[in-house]
Short mmCIF file of C-alpha atoms in Angstrom, two decimals:
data_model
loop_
_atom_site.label_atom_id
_atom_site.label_comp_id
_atom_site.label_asym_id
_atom_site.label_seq_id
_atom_site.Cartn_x
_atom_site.Cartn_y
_atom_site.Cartn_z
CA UNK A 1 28.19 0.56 -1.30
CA UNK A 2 26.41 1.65 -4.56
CA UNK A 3 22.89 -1.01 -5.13
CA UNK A 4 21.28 1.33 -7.34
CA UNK A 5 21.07 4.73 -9.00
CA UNK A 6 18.22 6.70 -8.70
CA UNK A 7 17.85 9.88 -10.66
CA UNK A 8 17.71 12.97 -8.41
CA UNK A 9 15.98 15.52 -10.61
CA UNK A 10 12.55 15.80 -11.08
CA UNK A 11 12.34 12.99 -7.94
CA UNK A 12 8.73 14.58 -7.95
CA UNK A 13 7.31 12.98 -10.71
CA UNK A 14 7.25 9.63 -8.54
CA UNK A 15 5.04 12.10 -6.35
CA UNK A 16 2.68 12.59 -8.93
CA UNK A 17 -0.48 9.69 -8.80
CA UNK A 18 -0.02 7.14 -11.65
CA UNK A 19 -2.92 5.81 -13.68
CA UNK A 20 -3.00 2.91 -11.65
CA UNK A 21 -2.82 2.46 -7.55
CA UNK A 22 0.61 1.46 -6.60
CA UNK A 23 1.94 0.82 -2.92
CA UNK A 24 2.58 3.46 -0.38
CA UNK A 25 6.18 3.98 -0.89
CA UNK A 26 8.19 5.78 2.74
CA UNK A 27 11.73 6.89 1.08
CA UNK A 28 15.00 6.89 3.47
CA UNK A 29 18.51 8.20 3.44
CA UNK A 30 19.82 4.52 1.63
CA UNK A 31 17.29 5.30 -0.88
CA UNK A 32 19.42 7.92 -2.41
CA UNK A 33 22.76 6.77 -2.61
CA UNK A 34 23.67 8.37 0.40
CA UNK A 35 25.19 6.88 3.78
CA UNK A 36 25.68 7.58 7.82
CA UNK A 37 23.65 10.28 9.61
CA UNK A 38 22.78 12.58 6.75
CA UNK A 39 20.61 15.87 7.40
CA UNK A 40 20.27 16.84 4.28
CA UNK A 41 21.49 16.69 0.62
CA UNK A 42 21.48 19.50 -2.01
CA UNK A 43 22.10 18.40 -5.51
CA UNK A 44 22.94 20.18 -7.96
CA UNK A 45 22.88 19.59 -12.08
CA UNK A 46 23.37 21.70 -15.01
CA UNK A 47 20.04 21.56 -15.32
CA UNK A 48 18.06 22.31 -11.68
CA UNK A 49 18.69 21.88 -8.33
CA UNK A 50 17.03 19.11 -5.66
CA UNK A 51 17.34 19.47 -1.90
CA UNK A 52 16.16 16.42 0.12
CA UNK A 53 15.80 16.77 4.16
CA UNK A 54 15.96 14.10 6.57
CA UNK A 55 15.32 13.45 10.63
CA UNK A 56 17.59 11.46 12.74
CA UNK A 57 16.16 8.61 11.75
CA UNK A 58 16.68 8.55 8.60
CA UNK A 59 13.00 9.37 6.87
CA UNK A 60 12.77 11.84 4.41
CA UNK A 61 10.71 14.49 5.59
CA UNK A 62 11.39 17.52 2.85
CA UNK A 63 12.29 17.72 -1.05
CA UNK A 64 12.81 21.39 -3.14
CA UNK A 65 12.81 20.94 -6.80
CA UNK A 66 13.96 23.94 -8.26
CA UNK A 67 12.87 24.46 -11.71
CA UNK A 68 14.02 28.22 -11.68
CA UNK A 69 14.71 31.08 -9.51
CA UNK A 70 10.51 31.31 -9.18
CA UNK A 71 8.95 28.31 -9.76
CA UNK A 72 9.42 25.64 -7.38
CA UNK A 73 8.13 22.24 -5.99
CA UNK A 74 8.16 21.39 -1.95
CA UNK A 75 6.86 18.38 -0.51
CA UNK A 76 6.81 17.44 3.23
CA UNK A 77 6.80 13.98 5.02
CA UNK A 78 4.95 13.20 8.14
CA UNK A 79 5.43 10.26 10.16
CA UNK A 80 4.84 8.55 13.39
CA UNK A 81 5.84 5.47 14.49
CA UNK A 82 7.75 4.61 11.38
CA UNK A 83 4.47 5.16 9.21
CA UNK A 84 3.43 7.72 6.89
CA UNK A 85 0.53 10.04 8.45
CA UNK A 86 0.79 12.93 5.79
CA UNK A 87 2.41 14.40 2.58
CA UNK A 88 1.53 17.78 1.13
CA UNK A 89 3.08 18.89 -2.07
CA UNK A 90 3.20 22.19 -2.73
CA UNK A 91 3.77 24.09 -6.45
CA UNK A 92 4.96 27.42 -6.64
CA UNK A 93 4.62 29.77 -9.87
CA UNK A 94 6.08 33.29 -9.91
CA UNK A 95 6.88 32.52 -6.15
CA UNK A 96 3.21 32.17 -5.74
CA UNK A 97 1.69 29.18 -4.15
CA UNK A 98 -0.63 27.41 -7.11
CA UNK A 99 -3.71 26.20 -4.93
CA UNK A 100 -5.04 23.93 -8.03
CA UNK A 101 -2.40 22.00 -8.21
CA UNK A 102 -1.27 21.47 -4.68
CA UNK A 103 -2.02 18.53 -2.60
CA UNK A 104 -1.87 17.14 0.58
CA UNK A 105 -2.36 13.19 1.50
CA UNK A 106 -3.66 12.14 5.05
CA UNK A 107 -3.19 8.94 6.13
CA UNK A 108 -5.12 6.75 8.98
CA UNK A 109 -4.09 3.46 9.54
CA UNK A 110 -6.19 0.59 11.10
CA UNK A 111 -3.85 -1.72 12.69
CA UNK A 112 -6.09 -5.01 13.88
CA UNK A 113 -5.87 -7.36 11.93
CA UNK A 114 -5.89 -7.96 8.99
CA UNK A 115 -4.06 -4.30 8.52
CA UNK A 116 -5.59 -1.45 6.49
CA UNK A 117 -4.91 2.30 5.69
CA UNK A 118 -6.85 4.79 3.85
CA UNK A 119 -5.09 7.47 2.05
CA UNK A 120 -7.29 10.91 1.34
CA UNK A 121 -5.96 13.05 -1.37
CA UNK A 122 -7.68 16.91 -1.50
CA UNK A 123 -6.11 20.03 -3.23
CA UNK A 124 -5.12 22.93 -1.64
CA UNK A 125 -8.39 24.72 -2.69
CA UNK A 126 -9.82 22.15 -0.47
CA UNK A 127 -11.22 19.87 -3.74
CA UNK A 128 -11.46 16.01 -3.02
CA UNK A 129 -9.60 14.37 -5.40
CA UNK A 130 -9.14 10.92 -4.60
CA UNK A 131 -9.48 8.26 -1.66
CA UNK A 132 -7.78 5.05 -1.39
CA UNK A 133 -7.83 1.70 0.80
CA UNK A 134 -5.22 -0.63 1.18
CA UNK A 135 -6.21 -3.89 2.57
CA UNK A 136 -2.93 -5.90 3.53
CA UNK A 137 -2.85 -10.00 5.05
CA UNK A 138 -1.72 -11.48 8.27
CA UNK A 139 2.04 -11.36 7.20
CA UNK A 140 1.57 -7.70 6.13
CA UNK A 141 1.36 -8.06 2.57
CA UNK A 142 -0.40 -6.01 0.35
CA UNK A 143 -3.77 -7.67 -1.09
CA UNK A 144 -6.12 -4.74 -2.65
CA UNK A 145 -6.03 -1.06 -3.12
CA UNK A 146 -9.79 0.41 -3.99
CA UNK A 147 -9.64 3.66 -5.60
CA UNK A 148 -12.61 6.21 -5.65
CA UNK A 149 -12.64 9.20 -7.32
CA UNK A 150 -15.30 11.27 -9.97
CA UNK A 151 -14.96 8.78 -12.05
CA UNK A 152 -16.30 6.02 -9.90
CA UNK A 153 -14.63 3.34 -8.02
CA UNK A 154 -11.80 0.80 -9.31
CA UNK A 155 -10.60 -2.13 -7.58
CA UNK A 156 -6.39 -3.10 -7.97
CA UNK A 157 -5.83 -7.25 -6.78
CA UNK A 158 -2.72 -7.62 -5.63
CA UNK A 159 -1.90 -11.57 -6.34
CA UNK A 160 0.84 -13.67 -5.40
CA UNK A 161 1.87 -17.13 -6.97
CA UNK A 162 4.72 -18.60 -5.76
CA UNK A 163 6.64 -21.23 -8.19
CA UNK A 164 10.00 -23.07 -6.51
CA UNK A 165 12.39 -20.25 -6.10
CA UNK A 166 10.25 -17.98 -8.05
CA UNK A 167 7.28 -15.32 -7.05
CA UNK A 168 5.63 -13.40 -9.46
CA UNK A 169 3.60 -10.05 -8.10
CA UNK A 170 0.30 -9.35 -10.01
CA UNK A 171 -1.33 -6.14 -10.65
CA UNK A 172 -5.08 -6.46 -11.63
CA UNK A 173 -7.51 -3.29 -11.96
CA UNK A 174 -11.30 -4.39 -11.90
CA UNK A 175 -9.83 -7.98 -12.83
CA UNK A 176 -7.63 -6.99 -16.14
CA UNK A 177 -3.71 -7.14 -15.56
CA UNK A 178 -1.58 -4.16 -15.40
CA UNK A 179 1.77 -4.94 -13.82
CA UNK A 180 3.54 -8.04 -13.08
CA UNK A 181 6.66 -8.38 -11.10
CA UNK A 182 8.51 -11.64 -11.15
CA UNK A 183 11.80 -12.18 -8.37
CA UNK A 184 13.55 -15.04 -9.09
CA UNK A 185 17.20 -16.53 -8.80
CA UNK A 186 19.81 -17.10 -11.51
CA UNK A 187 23.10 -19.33 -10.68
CA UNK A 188 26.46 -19.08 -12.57
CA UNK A 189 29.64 -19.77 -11.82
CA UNK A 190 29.81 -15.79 -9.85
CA UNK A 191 26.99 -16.86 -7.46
CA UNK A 192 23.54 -16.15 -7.38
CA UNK A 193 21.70 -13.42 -8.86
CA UNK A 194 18.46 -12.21 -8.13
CA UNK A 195 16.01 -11.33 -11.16
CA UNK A 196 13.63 -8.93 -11.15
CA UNK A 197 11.09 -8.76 -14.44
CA UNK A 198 8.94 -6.03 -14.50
CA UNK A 199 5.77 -6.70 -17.31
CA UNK A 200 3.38 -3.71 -18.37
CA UNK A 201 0.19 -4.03 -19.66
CA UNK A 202 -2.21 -1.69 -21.42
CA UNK A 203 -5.69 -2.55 -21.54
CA UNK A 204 -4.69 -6.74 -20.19
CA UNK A 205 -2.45 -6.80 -23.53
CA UNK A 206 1.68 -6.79 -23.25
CA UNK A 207 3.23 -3.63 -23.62
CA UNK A 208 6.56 -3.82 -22.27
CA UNK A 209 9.24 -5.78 -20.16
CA UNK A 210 12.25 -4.35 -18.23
CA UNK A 211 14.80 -7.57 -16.72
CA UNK A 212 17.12 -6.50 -13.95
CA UNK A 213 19.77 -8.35 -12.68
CA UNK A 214 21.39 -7.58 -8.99
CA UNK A 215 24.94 -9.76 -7.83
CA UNK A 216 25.19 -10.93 -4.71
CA UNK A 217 25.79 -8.28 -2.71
CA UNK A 218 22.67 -6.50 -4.26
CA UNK A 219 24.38 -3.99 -7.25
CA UNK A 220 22.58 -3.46 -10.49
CA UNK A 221 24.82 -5.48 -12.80
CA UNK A 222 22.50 -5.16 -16.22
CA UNK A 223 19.30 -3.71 -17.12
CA UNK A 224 17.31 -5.36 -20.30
CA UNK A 225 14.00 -3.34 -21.94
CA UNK A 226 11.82 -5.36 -24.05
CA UNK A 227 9.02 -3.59 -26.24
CA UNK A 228 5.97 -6.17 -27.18
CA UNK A 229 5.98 -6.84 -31.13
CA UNK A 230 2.05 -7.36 -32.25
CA UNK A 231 3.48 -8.99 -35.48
CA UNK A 232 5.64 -11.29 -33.58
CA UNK A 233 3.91 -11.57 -30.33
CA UNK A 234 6.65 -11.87 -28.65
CA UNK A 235 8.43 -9.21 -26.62
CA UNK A 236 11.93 -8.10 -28.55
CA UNK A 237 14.61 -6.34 -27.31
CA UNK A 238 15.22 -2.64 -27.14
CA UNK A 239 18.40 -2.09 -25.42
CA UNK A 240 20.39 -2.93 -22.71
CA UNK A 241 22.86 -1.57 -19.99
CA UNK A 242 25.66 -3.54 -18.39
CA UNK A 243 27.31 -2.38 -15.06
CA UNK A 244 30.19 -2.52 -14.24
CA UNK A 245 31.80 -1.46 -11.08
CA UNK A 246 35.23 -0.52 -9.14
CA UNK A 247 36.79 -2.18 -6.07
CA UNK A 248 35.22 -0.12 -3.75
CA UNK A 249 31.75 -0.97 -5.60
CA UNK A 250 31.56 2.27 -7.00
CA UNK A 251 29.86 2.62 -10.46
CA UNK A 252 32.34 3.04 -13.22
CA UNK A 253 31.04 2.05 -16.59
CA UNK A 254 27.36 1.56 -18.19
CA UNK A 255 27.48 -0.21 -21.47
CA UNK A 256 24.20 0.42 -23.37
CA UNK A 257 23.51 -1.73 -26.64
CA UNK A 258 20.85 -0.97 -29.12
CA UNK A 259 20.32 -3.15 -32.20
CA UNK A 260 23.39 -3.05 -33.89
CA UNK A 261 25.13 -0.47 -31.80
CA UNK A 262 26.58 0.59 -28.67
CA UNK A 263 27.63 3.07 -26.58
CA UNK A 264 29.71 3.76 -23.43
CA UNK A 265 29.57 5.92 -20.81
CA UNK A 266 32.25 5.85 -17.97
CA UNK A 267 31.68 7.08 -14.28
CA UNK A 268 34.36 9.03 -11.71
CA UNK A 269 33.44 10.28 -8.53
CA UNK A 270 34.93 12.67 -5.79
CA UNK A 271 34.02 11.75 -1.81
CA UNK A 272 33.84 13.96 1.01
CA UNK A 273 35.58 13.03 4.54
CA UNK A 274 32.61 11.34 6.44
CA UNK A 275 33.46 8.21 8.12
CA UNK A 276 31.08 6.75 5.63
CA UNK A 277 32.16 8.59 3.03
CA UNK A 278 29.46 9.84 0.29
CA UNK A 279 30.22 11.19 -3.23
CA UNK A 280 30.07 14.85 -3.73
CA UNK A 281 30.46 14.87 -6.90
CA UNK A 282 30.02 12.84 -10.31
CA UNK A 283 31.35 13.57 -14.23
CA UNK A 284 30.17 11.37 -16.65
CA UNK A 285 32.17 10.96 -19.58
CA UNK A 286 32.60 11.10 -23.00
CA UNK A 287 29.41 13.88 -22.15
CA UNK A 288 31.22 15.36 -19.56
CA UNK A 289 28.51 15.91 -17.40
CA UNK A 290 27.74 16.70 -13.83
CA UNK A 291 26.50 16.48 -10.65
CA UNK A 292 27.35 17.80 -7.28
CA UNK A 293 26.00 17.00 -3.85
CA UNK A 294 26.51 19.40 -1.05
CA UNK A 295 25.28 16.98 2.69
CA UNK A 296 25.42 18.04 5.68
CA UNK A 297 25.70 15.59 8.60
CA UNK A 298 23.97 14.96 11.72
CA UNK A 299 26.21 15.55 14.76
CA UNK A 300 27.72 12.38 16.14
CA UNK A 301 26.86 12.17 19.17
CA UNK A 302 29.92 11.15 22.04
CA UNK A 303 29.57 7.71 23.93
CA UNK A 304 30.30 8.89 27.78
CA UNK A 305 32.80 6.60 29.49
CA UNK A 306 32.09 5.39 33.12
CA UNK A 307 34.31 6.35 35.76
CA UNK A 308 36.01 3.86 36.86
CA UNK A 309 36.23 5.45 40.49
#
């Protein structure tokens, strides 16, 4: 079952550290659209090439971004236990390793209570760049992130505030808001929908607001950007996508609307033969672009019968 589509290409920009501390994220085969025992996936656009690896359990532990036959991106996942330990990323110019701008992250994780984990960031030339602490609670929720770099130190508040079947996720850095993510529940005569608002600040003042909207079974079914008007101080809308699916919750159409006008653009897919089948390949239409996954399976592994003698 489709929930979500996440672009493939360039994957390694979510790599790359933001402007503001975010949670550590540990990425798995569901994450990418893909099902059953995969080993790895190789996909392929008219634009670049992605290759993600994964272990038997499911974690991925290698992505290739290929940019062009010399210059490439590599990252590698370590893990024990189920948690992260290390990540190096690795750039590659004129098939030359780029020691400036390669990193690794190492990872040691205090588990009495209440959890915490500090995250060490230093360049392949063996520069610090950055440390960080997460601090989580007794239900193992994330609470503070302190950041140190050059620059000094900076301090991200993770707050929650429940309200009946709503919980809004705060993001405060040195005590000015960032992010907020409200989850809450929408009824209708289809069932309950979860809703997911996303708010952006810059500098504690409103930016911009994207509104998802998930069915039932947990598929994207409309996606709503709102840009924040100073004049009207209010956010407006900039556009938004409606979902629609097949029977075998496959995604066939996205409707996008903008202002006075809209677009479509319709999905078809082709599936390989694994007992949980996966798409190999996707066109987009009226574009007629596409992409083409080539995955390669984990062995199954035979259950051995008992005797009965």
């Amino acid at each position: 079952m489709v929930k979500n589509y996440i672009a493939f290409f360039f994957f390694s920009i979510l790599l790359i550290p933001s402007l503001w501390a975010q949670e550590i994220q540990i990425f798995k085969v569901q994450d990418f659209d893909l099902n059953g025992k995969v080993k790895s996936c190789l996909v392929i656009t008219d634009y670049g090439k992605e290759l993600f690896e994964f272990n038997k359990e499911g974690f991925l532990t290698k992505t290739v971004t290929q940019y062009n036959d010399t210059d490439q991106d590599i990252t590698y996942y370590k893990y024990d236990n189920g948690e992260l330990l290390e990540k190096r990323m690795e750039s590659y110019k004129d098939n030359v390793l780029d020691e400036t701008t390669s990193m690794a992250n190492f990872y040691s994780i205090d588990t009495l209570s209440p959890k915490r984990i500090l995250e060490k960031i230093i360049s392949y030339d063996k520069e610090f760049l950055e440390q960080q602490e997460y601090e989580y609670d007794e239900k193992g929720k994330l609470t503070k992130i302190t950041t140190s770099n050059s620059e000094g130190v900076d301090e991200t508040s993770v707050e929650y505030t429940p309200y009946k079947n709503e919980l809004t996720k705060s993001f405060l850095i040195n005590g000015i808001m960032e992010k907020s993510i409200r989850t809450s529940e929408r009824k209708n005569t289809k069932g309950t929908f979860k809703v997911v608002l996303t708010k952006e600040y810059i500098d504690g003042e409103s930016n911009k607001a994207i509104e998802e909207v998930y069915d039932v079974t947990g598929k994207l079914v409309s996606k709503e950007v709102f840009l924040h008007s100073p004049t009207k101080k209010e956010f407006v809308s900039d556009k938004k996508m409606i979902y629609s699916y097949d029977t075998d919750d496959m995604l066939e159409k996205v409707v996008t609307k903008i202002s006075n006008s809209m677009s479509v653009k319709e999905y078809i897919f082709q599936f390989d033969s694994n007992a949980e089948k996966n798409w190999i390949k996707q066109i987009i239409t009226p574009e007629n672009t596409y992409t083409t996954r080539k995955i390669t399976y984990y062995p199954v592994e035979e259950t051995k019968e008992e005797n009965p003698n």
